[in-house]
Coordinates of C-alpha atoms and ligand atoms in Angstrom, one line a residue:
X232 CA 42.0 51.9 -36.8
X233 CA 41.0 53.7 -33.7
X234 CA 39.6 50.8 -31.8
X235 CA 39.4 52.3 -28.3
X236 CA 39.5 49.8 -25.5
X237 CA 36.5 51.6 -24.1
X238 CA 34.4 51.2 -27.2
X239 CA 31.7 48.6 -26.9
X240 CA 32.5 45.2 -28.5
X241 CA 29.9 45.7 -31.3
X242 CA 31.5 49.0 -32.3
X243 CA 34.9 47.2 -32.6
X244 CA 33.3 44.5 -34.8
X245 CA 31.8 47.2 -37.1
X246 CA 35.1 49.1 -37.3
X247 CA 36.9 45.9 -38.1
X248 CA 34.3 44.9 -40.8
X249 CA 34.6 48.4 -42.3
X250 CA 38.3 47.9 -42.8
X251 CA 38.1 44.3 -43.9
X252 CA 35.5 44.9 -46.5
X253 CA 36.6 48.3 -47.8
X254 CA 34.0 50.6 -46.2
X255 CA 36.1 53.0 -44.1
X256 CA 39.9 53.2 -43.5
X257 CA 41.9 55.3 -41.1
X258 CA 43.2 58.3 -43.1
X259 CA 47.0 58.1 -43.9
X260 CA 47.2 54.8 -42.2
X261 CA 50.7 53.9 -43.6
X262 CA 52.0 57.0 -41.8
X263 CA 50.5 56.0 -38.5
X264 CA 47.1 57.5 -39.3
X265 CA 45.7 61.0 -38.6
X266 CA 43.5 61.2 -35.5
X267 CA 39.8 61.6 -36.4
X268 CA 40.2 61.5 -40.2
X269 CA 38.8 58.7 -42.3
X270 CA 38.8 57.6 -45.9
X271 CA 35.8 55.9 -47.5
X272 CA 36.9 52.8 -49.4
X273 CA 35.1 51.4 -52.5
X274 CA 32.1 50.0 -50.5
X275 CA 32.0 53.0 -48.1
X276 CA 31.9 55.6 -50.9
X277 CA 29.0 53.8 -52.6
X278 CA 27.1 53.5 -49.3
X279 CA 27.7 57.2 -48.4
X280 CA 26.7 58.4 -51.9
X281 CA 23.6 56.2 -51.9
X282 CA 22.6 57.7 -48.5
X283 CA 23.2 61.2 -49.7
X284 CA 21.4 60.6 -53.0
X285 CA 18.4 59.3 -51.1
X286 CA 18.4 62.5 -49.0
X287 CA 18.6 64.6 -52.1
X288 CA 15.7 62.8 -53.8
X289 CA 13.5 63.0 -50.7
X290 CA 14.3 66.6 -49.8
X291 CA 14.8 68.2 -53.2
X292 CA 13.9 66.5 -56.4
X293 CA 10.7 64.8 -55.2
X294 CA 9.2 68.1 -54.0
X295 CA 8.3 71.4 -55.6
X296 CA 9.0 73.6 -52.6
X297 CA 12.7 72.9 -52.1
X298 CA 15.6 73.7 -54.4
X299 CA 19.3 72.7 -54.2
X300 CA 22.5 74.6 -54.2
X301 CA 26.2 74.1 -53.5
X302 CA 28.2 76.9 -51.9
X303 CA 32.0 77.2 -51.5
X304 CA 33.7 75.8 -48.4
X305 CA 35.8 78.9 -47.9
X306 CA 33.5 81.9 -47.7
X307 CA 34.1 85.6 -47.0
X308 CA 35.3 85.7 -43.3
X309 CA 32.6 88.3 -42.5
X310 CA 30.0 85.5 -43.0
X311 CA 31.4 83.8 -39.9
X312 CA 31.6 87.1 -37.9
X313 CA 28.0 87.9 -38.8
X314 CA 26.7 84.4 -38.1
X315 CA 28.3 84.4 -34.6
X316 CA 30.7 81.6 -35.3
X317 CA 33.8 83.8 -34.7
X318 CA 32.4 85.5 -31.6
X319 CA 29.9 83.2 -30.0
X320 CA 31.2 79.7 -30.6
X321 CA 34.1 79.8 -28.2
X322 CA 34.3 76.7 -26.1
X323 CA 36.0 76.8 -22.7
X324 CA 38.8 74.2 -22.9
X325 CA 40.5 72.5 -19.9
X326 CA 43.3 69.9 -19.5
X327 CA 43.2 67.3 -16.8
X328 CA 46.5 67.5 -14.9
X329 CA 46.3 63.9 -13.9
X330 CA 45.2 61.9 -17.1
X331 CA 45.9 64.7 -19.7
X332 CA 42.3 64.5 -21.1
X333 CA 41.3 67.7 -22.9
X334 CA 37.7 68.5 -22.5
X335 CA 35.0 71.3 -22.5
X336 CA 34.4 72.7 -19.1
X337 CA 30.7 73.3 -19.8
X338 CA 30.1 69.7 -20.7
X339 CA 32.1 68.2 -17.8
X340 CA 30.4 66.3 -14.8
X341 CA 29.3 68.8 -12.2
X342 CA 30.3 68.5 -8.5
X343 CA 29.6 70.5 -5.4
X344 CA 32.6 72.1 -3.7
X345 CA 33.8 69.9 -0.8
X346 CA 32.5 66.6 -2.3
X347 CA 34.8 63.6 -2.5
X348 CA 36.2 63.2 -6.0
X349 CA 37.5 59.6 -6.5
X350 CA 39.9 59.4 -9.5
X351 CA 39.7 56.2 -11.5
X352 CA 42.1 55.1 -14.2
X353 CA 41.8 52.3 -16.8
X354 CA 44.4 50.0 -15.1
X355 CA 46.6 49.7 -12.0
X356 CA 49.8 50.9 -13.7
X357 CA 48.1 54.1 -14.8
X358 CA 46.6 54.5 -11.3
X359 CA 50.0 54.2 -9.7
X360 CA 51.4 56.9 -11.9
X361 CA 48.3 59.0 -11.3
X362 CA 48.7 58.6 -7.5
X363 CA 52.3 60.0 -7.7
X364 CA 51.1 62.8 -9.9
X365 CA 48.2 63.8 -7.4
X366 CA 50.7 63.8 -4.5
X367 CA 53.2 65.9 -6.5
X368 CA 50.4 68.3 -7.4
X369 CA 49.3 68.7 -3.8
X370 CA 52.9 69.2 -2.7
X371 CA 53.6 71.7 -5.4
X372 CA 50.6 74.0 -5.3
X373 CA 48.3 72.7 -2.5
X374 CA 45.7 73.1 -5.2
X375 CA 42.8 71.8 -3.2
X376 CA 44.1 72.7 0.2
X377 CA 44.4 69.1 1.1
X378 CA 47.1 67.1 2.9
X379 CA 49.1 64.5 0.9
X380 CA 48.7 61.8 3.5
X381 CA 45.0 61.6 3.0
X382 CA 45.6 60.3 -0.6
X383 CA 45.2 56.5 -0.8
X384 CA 45.0 54.1 -3.8
X385 CA 42.6 51.2 -4.0
X386 CA 43.3 49.2 -7.1
X387 CA 42.6 51.6 -10.0
X388 CA 41.0 54.3 -7.9
X389 CA 42.7 57.1 -5.9
X390 CA 40.6 58.4 -3.0
X391 CA 41.1 61.2 -0.6
X392 CA 40.7 64.2 -2.9
X393 CA 37.8 66.7 -2.9
X394 CA 36.4 69.4 -5.2
X395 CA 37.3 72.9 -4.1
X396 CA 36.5 76.0 -6.2
X397 CA 36.0 74.2 -9.5
X398 CA 32.5 72.9 -9.8
X399 CA 33.3 70.2 -12.3
X400 CA 35.8 67.3 -12.6
X401 CA 37.6 65.6 -15.5
X402 CA 35.0 63.5 -17.5
X403 CA 37.6 60.8 -18.1
X404 CA 39.1 60.1 -14.6
X405 CA 37.1 62.3 -12.2
X406 CA 40.1 64.4 -11.1
X407 CA 39.6 67.9 -9.7
X408 CA 43.2 68.9 -10.7
X409 CA 42.6 71.0 -13.8
X410 CA 44.4 73.6 -15.9
X411 CA 42.9 77.1 -16.4
X412 CA 40.0 77.4 -18.8
X413 CA 41.1 78.7 -22.3
X414 CA 38.7 79.9 -25.0
X415 CA 38.9 77.7 -28.1
X416 CA 37.2 78.4 -31.4
X417 CA 36.4 75.2 -33.3
X418 CA 36.8 76.7 -36.8
X419 CA 39.8 75.7 -38.8
X420 CA 41.6 79.0 -39.7
X421 CA 43.9 79.5 -42.7
X422 CA 45.0 82.6 -44.5
X423 CA 44.1 83.6 -48.1
X424 CA 46.6 85.3 -50.4
X425 CA 50.2 85.1 -51.2
X426 CA 51.6 87.0 -48.1
X427 CA 52.6 85.0 -45.1
X428 CA 51.1 86.7 -42.1
X429 CA 53.9 85.3 -39.8
X430 CA 56.3 88.1 -40.5
X431 CA 53.8 90.7 -39.4
X432 CA 52.9 88.6 -36.3
X433 CA 56.6 88.5 -35.3
X434 CA 56.8 92.2 -35.8
X435 CA 53.8 93.1 -33.5
X436 CA 54.9 90.5 -30.9
X437 CA 58.4 92.1 -30.8
X438 CA 56.9 95.5 -30.3
X439 CA 54.4 94.1 -27.7
X440 CA 57.1 92.4 -25.7
X441 CA 59.2 95.6 -25.7
X442 CA 56.1 97.5 -24.4
X443 CA 55.8 94.9 -21.6
X444 CA 52.4 93.6 -22.7
X445 CA 50.9 90.5 -20.9
X446 CA 50.6 87.1 -22.6
X447 CA 46.9 87.7 -23.1
X448 CA 47.5 91.1 -24.8
X449 CA 50.2 89.6 -27.0
X450 CA 47.8 86.8 -28.0
X451 CA 45.1 89.4 -28.9
X452 CA 47.7 91.4 -31.0
X453 CA 48.8 88.2 -32.9
X454 CA 45.1 87.3 -33.5
X455 CA 44.4 90.8 -34.9
X456 CA 47.2 90.4 -37.5
X457 CA 46.2 86.8 -38.4
X458 CA 42.6 87.9 -38.8
X459 CA 43.4 90.4 -41.5
X460 CA 44.0 87.6 -44.0
X461 CA 42.1 84.9 -42.2
X462 CA 39.6 82.6 -43.9
X463 CA 37.8 79.7 -42.3
X464 CA 36.7 76.2 -43.4
X465 CA 33.0 76.2 -43.0
X466 CA 31.8 74.5 -39.8
X467 CA 28.3 74.0 -41.2
X468 CA 26.8 74.2 -44.8
X469 CA 23.9 76.3 -43.6
X470 CA 25.5 79.8 -43.9
X471 CA 26.1 79.3 -47.6
X472 CA 22.3 79.1 -48.1
X473 CA 21.5 82.1 -45.9
X474 CA 23.9 84.4 -47.8
X475 CA 22.5 83.2 -51.1
X476 CA 18.8 83.4 -50.0
X477 CA 18.1 86.4 -52.1
X478 CA 19.9 85.2 -55.3
X479 CA 18.1 81.9 -55.1
X480 CA 14.7 83.5 -54.4
X481 CA 14.9 86.1 -57.1
X482 CA 16.5 83.9 -59.8
X483 CA 13.7 81.4 -59.5
X484 CA 10.9 83.9 -58.4
X485 CA 10.1 81.2 -55.9
X486 CA 7.5 82.0 -53.3
X487 CA 7.9 81.6 -49.5
X488 CA 7.5 79.1 -48.0
X489 CA 10.4 77.3 -49.7
X490 CA 13.6 75.6 -48.8
X491 CA 17.2 75.6 -50.0
X492 CA 19.1 72.4 -49.5
X493 CA 22.8 71.4 -49.8
X494 CA 25.0 68.5 -48.9
X495 CA 28.7 68.6 -48.4
X496 CA 31.8 68.8 -46.3
X497 CA 32.0 70.7 -43.0
X498 CA 35.0 71.1 -40.7
X499 CA 35.2 71.5 -36.9
X500 CA 38.3 71.2 -34.8
X501 CA 36.5 69.0 -32.4
X502 CA 38.1 68.7 -28.9
X503 CA 36.7 65.2 -28.5
X504 CA 36.7 63.0 -31.5
X505 CA 34.9 59.8 -30.7
X506 CA 33.2 56.6 -31.8
X507 CA 34.9 56.1 -35.1
X508 CA 33.2 58.3 -37.8
X509 CA 30.5 59.6 -35.3
X510 CA 32.4 62.7 -34.4
X511 CA 35.3 63.7 -36.6
X512 CA 36.9 67.0 -37.7
X513 CA 36.0 66.6 -41.3
X514 CA 32.5 65.3 -42.0
X515 CA 29.6 65.7 -44.3
X516 CA 26.3 67.3 -43.7
X517 CA 22.9 67.3 -45.4
X518 CA 21.1 70.5 -44.5
X519 CA 18.0 72.3 -45.6
X520 CA 16.9 75.8 -44.7
X521 CA 13.1 76.2 -45.0
X522 CA 12.1 79.9 -45.2
X523 CA 8.7 80.7 -44.0
X524 CA 6.4 83.5 -42.9
X525 CA 7.0 84.9 -39.3
X526 CA 4.7 83.0 -36.9
X527 CA 4.6 79.8 -38.9
X528 CA 8.0 78.4 -37.6
X529 CA 6.4 76.1 -35.0
X530 CA 4.0 74.6 -37.6
X531 CA 6.9 73.9 -40.0
X532 CA 9.1 72.6 -37.2
X533 CA 6.4 69.9 -36.5
X534 CA 6.1 69.2 -40.2
X535 CA 9.8 68.7 -40.8
X536 CA 10.1 66.6 -37.7
X537 CA 7.6 64.2 -39.1
X538 CA 9.2 64.2 -42.6
X539 CA 12.6 63.5 -41.2
X540 CA 11.3 60.6 -39.0
X541 CA 9.7 59.1 -42.1
X542 CA 12.9 59.4 -44.0
X543 CA 15.1 57.7 -41.5
X544 CA 12.5 54.9 -40.9
X545 CA 12.1 54.6 -44.7
X546 CA 15.8 53.7 -45.0
X547 CA 15.1 50.7 -42.7
X548 CA 16.4 52.1 -39.4
X549 CA 14.6 50.3 -36.6
X550 CA 11.8 52.4 -35.2
X551 CA 12.6 51.5 -31.6
X552 CA 16.1 52.8 -32.1
X553 CA 15.0 56.2 -33.2
X554 CA 13.6 58.9 -30.9
X555 CA 13.2 62.7 -30.7
X556 CA 14.7 64.7 -27.9
X557 CA 13.6 68.3 -27.3
X558 CA 16.4 70.7 -26.4
X559 CA 16.1 72.3 -23.0
X560 CA 16.3 76.2 -22.7
X561 CA 19.9 76.1 -21.6
X562 CA 20.9 73.9 -24.5
X563 CA 19.5 75.9 -27.4
X564 CA 22.0 77.5 -29.7
X565 CA 22.0 81.3 -29.7
X566 CA 19.9 81.5 -32.9
X567 CA 17.3 79.0 -32.0
X568 CA 13.9 79.2 -30.2
X569 CA 13.1 75.5 -30.5
X570 CA 15.1 72.4 -31.5
X571 CA 14.7 68.6 -31.5
X572 CA 17.4 66.1 -32.0
X573 CA 16.7 62.9 -33.9
X574 CA 18.6 60.4 -31.8
X575 CA 19.6 56.9 -32.8
X576 CA 20.6 54.2 -30.3
X577 CA 24.2 53.6 -31.2
X578 CA 26.1 50.8 -29.5
X579 CA 27.1 53.3 -26.7
X580 CA 23.5 54.6 -26.2
X581 CA 21.2 57.1 -27.8
X582 CA 23.0 60.0 -29.5
X583 CA 22.4 62.8 -32.0
X584 CA 21.9 61.9 -35.6
X585 CA 20.2 65.1 -36.8
X586 CA 19.1 68.4 -35.4
X587 CA 15.8 70.0 -36.4
X588 CA 15.8 73.6 -35.3
X589 CA 13.7 76.7 -35.6
X590 CA 16.3 79.3 -36.3
X591 CA 13.8 82.2 -36.3
X592 CA 15.0 85.2 -38.4
X593 CA 18.3 85.3 -36.6
X594 CA 20.6 84.4 -39.6
X595 CA 19.0 86.6 -42.2
X596 CA 19.0 89.5 -39.7
X597 CA 22.6 88.9 -38.8
X598 CA 23.6 88.9 -42.4
X599 CA 21.6 92.1 -43.1
X600 CA 23.5 93.8 -40.3
X601 CA 26.9 92.2 -41.4
X602 CA 26.5 92.9 -45.1
X603 CA 24.3 96.0 -44.9
X604 CA 22.1 94.5 -47.6
X605 CA 18.4 94.0 -47.4
X606 CA 17.3 90.3 -47.3
X607 CA 13.6 90.8 -47.1
X608 CA 10.9 89.0 -48.9
X609 CA 7.9 90.8 -50.4
X610 CA 4.6 89.0 -50.7
X611 CA 2.2 91.1 -52.8
X612 CA -0.8 88.9 -52.1
X613 CA -0.6 88.8 -48.3
X614 CA -1.9 91.5 -46.0
X615 CA 0.6 93.2 -43.8
X616 CA -0.4 92.2 -40.2
X617 CA 0.5 95.7 -38.9
X618 CA -1.2 97.9 -41.5
X619 CA -3.8 95.5 -42.7
X620 CA -3.0 96.6 -46.3
X621 CA -2.1 94.3 -49.2
X622 CA 1.6 93.7 -49.6
X623 CA 3.7 92.2 -46.8
X624 CA 7.4 92.7 -46.6
X625 CA 9.2 90.6 -44.0
X626 CA 12.4 88.8 -43.0
X627 CA 11.5 85.1 -43.4
X628 CA 11.9 82.7 -40.4
X629 CA 13.8 79.5 -40.9
X630 CA 13.3 75.9 -39.9
X631 CA 16.4 73.7 -40.5
X632 CA 16.6 69.9 -40.6
X633 CA 20.4 69.4 -40.3
X634 CA 21.6 65.8 -40.6
X635 CA 25.1 64.3 -40.6
X636 CA 25.8 62.2 -43.7
X637 CA 28.9 60.5 -42.3
X638 CA 27.1 60.0 -39.0
X639 CA 24.2 58.7 -40.9
X640 CA 26.5 56.1 -42.5
X641 CA 27.5 54.9 -39.1
X642 CA 23.9 54.7 -37.9
X643 CA 23.0 52.7 -41.0
X644 CA 26.0 50.3 -40.5
X645 CA 25.1 49.8 -36.8
X646 CA 21.5 49.1 -37.7
X647 CA 22.2 46.8 -40.5
X648 CA 24.9 44.7 -38.8
X649 CA 23.7 41.3 -37.6
X650 CA 25.3 38.1 -36.5
X651 CA 23.7 34.8 -36.9
X652 CA 24.4 31.8 -34.8
X653 CA 24.2 28.1 -35.7
X654 CA 22.4 25.4 -33.6
X655 CA 25.5 25.1 -31.4
X656 CA 25.4 28.8 -30.7
X657 CA 28.5 29.4 -32.8
X658 CA 28.7 32.4 -35.1
X659 CA 27.6 31.2 -38.6
X660 CA 27.6 34.4 -40.5
X661 CA 27.8 38.2 -40.3
X662 CA 25.3 40.0 -42.5
X663 CA 24.7 43.7 -43.3
X664 CA 20.9 44.0 -43.8
X665 CA 21.2 47.2 -45.7
X666 CA 18.2 48.8 -47.5
X667 CA 18.6 47.7 -51.1
X668 CA 18.9 51.3 -52.3
X669 CA 21.8 51.8 -49.9
X670 CA 23.7 48.6 -50.6
X671 CA 26.9 49.2 -52.6
X672 CA 26.1 46.4 -55.0
X673 CA 22.5 45.4 -55.6
X674 CA 23.4 42.0 -57.1
X675 CA 26.4 39.8 -57.4
X676 CA 26.7 37.5 -60.4
X677 CA 28.7 34.4 -59.6
X678 CA 29.8 31.7 -62.1
X679 CA 29.8 28.4 -60.2
X680 CA 33.2 27.4 -61.7
X681 CA 35.6 30.1 -62.8
X682 CA 37.5 27.7 -65.1
X683 CA 34.4 27.1 -67.2
X684 CA 34.7 29.6 -70.0
X685 CA 31.0 29.2 -71.0
X686 CA 29.8 30.0 -67.5
X687 CA 32.2 32.9 -67.2
X688 CA 31.0 34.3 -70.5
X689 CA 27.3 33.9 -69.5
X690 CA 27.9 35.4 -66.1
X691 CA 29.6 38.4 -67.6
X692 CA 26.8 38.9 -70.1
X693 CA 24.2 38.8 -67.2
X694 CA 26.3 41.4 -65.3
X695 CA 26.3 43.6 -68.4
X696 CA 22.5 43.3 -68.6
X697 CA 22.2 44.7 -65.0
X698 CA 24.7 47.4 -65.6
X699 CA 22.9 48.5 -68.7
X700 CA 19.7 48.7 -66.7
X701 CA 21.5 51.1 -64.3
X702 CA 21.7 48.5 -61.5
X703 CA 25.0 48.2 -59.7
X704 CA 26.0 44.6 -60.3
X705 CA 29.3 42.9 -59.4
X706 CA 30.7 40.0 -61.4
X707 CA 32.6 37.8 -58.9
X708 CA 34.6 34.6 -59.6
X709 CA 37.1 34.5 -56.7
X710 CA 37.1 31.8 -54.0
X711 CA 34.5 29.1 -53.4
X712 CA 30.8 29.9 -53.8
X713 CA 30.4 29.7 -50.0
X714 CA 33.1 32.3 -49.4
X715 CA 31.6 34.6 -52.1
X716 CA 28.1 34.4 -50.4
X717 CA 29.8 35.2 -47.1
X718 CA 31.6 38.2 -48.6
X719 CA 28.4 39.6 -50.2
X720 CA 26.5 39.1 -46.9
X721 CA 29.1 41.2 -45.2
X722 CA 28.9 44.0 -47.7
X723 CA 25.1 43.9 -47.8
X724 CA 24.6 42.7 -51.4
X725 CA 20.8 41.9 -51.4
X726 CA 21.0 39.2 -54.1
X727 CA 23.5 36.7 -55.5
X728 CA 22.9 35.0 -58.8
X729 CA 24.7 31.7 -59.4
X730 CA 25.4 30.7 -63.0
X731 CA 25.8 27.0 -63.5
X732 CA 25.5 24.4 -66.3
X733 CA 21.7 24.6 -66.2
X734 CA 21.8 28.3 -67.0
X735 CA 23.5 27.5 -70.3
X736 CA 20.8 25.1 -71.3
X737 CA 17.6 26.7 -70.0
X738 CA 18.7 30.3 -69.0
X739 CA 17.6 29.9 -65.4
X740 CA 19.8 30.9 -62.5
X741 CA 19.8 30.4 -58.7
X742 CA 18.9 33.5 -56.9
X743 CA 20.0 33.7 -53.2
X744 CA 18.2 36.2 -50.9
X745 CA 20.7 37.9 -48.5
X746 CA 18.4 38.1 -45.5
X747 CA 17.1 34.6 -45.2
X748 CA 19.6 32.8 -47.4
X749 CA 16.6 31.4 -49.4
X750 CA 17.5 30.1 -52.8
X751 CA 15.2 29.8 -55.8
X752 CA 15.6 28.7 -59.4
X753 CA 14.3 31.4 -61.7
X754 CA 14.6 32.7 -65.3
X755 CA 17.4 35.3 -65.7
X756 CA 14.9 37.9 -66.8
X757 CA 12.9 37.5 -63.6
X758 CA 16.1 38.2 -61.6
X759 CA 16.4 41.7 -63.2
X760 CA 12.7 42.3 -62.3
X761 CA 13.2 41.1 -58.7
X762 CA 16.1 43.4 -58.1
X763 CA 14.5 46.4 -59.8
X764 CA 11.3 45.8 -57.7
X765 CA 13.4 45.6 -54.5
X766 CA 15.0 48.9 -55.4
X767 CA 11.6 50.5 -56.0
X768 CA 9.9 49.2 -52.8
X769 CA 12.9 48.8 -50.5
X770 CA 11.8 45.3 -49.7
X771 CA 13.7 42.1 -50.4
Ligands
GAP1079 N1 23.5 74.0 -39.2 C1 23.2 73.5 -38.0 C2 24.2 72.5 -37.5 O1 25.3 72.4 -38.1 P1 24.7 70.7 -35.7 O2 23.8 70.0 -34.8 O3 26.0 71.3 -35.2 O4 23.8 71.8 -36.5 C3 24.1 69.0 -37.6 O5 25.1 69.7 -36.9 C4 24.5 67.6 -37.8 O6 25.8 67.4 -38.3 C5 24.6 66.8 -36.4 O7 23.3 66.3 -36.0 C6 25.5 65.6 -36.8 O8 24.8 64.6 -37.4 C7 26.4 66.3 -37.8 N2 27.7 66.6 -37.2 C8 28.0 67.7 -36.4 N3 29.2 67.7 -36.0 C9 29.8 66.6 -36.5 C10 31.1 66.0 -36.4 N4 32.1 66.6 -35.7 N5 31.3 64.8 -37.0 C11 30.3 64.2 -37.6 N6 29.1 64.7 -37.8 C12 28.8 65.9 -37.2

């Protein structure tokens, strides 16, 4: 697992629980793992699907004005040219020449030219190596115009350097020694079709070299060839809904305002992957595009902000750990005229969980230009504000609540994770206080003694009863009853039912409530009702 030494202790505990209990594994672990790729184990896949299914119910099936769809991951490459993802979403990438960190120049800490730039490494050994590197860099290129003898090391920090023309430093160590900025597009590119574009690339490069072209010109030539057959893995699910706006609207004769929702995988070649599943290259999104009349965007933005707050809170996330953050002018994406992030307080601090943006008519306009197709909506009942006549044709504006499903799983895990101490202050148990509808199992059925065939038979029959009622139940006979309780606390099972000799004679069971460990003797039938009620109300 990627348990970075810098990660707060709580995150390390959650990462470790995820592996121990089958929530999330490092992808391809037996081959050393693939950076930033994760697999969801038996508990994780249930939790993620439950979360996504809650979203679908809340956003689609419980409303009349939102419909669902599922678009392909690989779309026509012109979709990404029109949307601006090919042209506009190029990040300026830089490598730190001291610690080798790769980062985005526009997100790096800013410094004034001439200010001191202390360089701090994680330990003394690294700092010693870094000191030698800084001196070598100064000798080789005199990059900052400084003398080598001003460089001193104090423990893990190297002092004596100052910022020169670059107005930012490495976010990891603070060094002003940086590579040139290179443009980097975060979309994964592949090629479609049976012909390998490499042969043509080699051909144009040979020709380019013979003509004395510069490296940059050669790169552009190679890109041109690659782009002829290039396709991209979608970096957001949103565009699938914009390009199908008209098909959806016309096939259902649905009236604006209405929304199209979809959930699914998105891919971004992230420069910085961090905090376990928080930022990964392959992730899942839950997005909805709400099409509305021009001028009504701000009203719907407020409406969806409130809906999304209610949803996250309804899943049990602590109110004090959720907040909205308005995007500043300089932060807004090129398509947006207003955006709020729903932020959650993760173990490392508040960070984005969902973005709720007013995307204006940018996307539909962009696809009208790109595809040369009209994507207007005609409302025969409304008056055209310009002519005052009945019948209003317009390009709808869009408000988009865009949440991360995998990031949502992490927020839910962080929020639910609790450690309880005994009277001596020692850890007595770890419990995931998951909302019952999110919990992988809703109830565990435990025969007190696994060697007693009658108990086993009865416990299996009760498990069947739950399964037939559509309630995810787990028959569990391994280990002592205490260990079984501990395991189900750690995976967030809200209820455990213990089947003992009394159950055989009077059909009562002991029900144990996850959150307060309370135990009650109740008739079996009542247990089914209690679990069903908790699923309905969300309360244990
Ligand atoms: N269609 C708009 C859009 O994609 P975004 O803010 O880039 O907006 C929406 O993404 C949400 O998707 C984010 O709030 C986050 O929860 C999730 N997300 C984005 N990049 C991610 C990544 N690399 N790993 C995990 N989740 C990510």
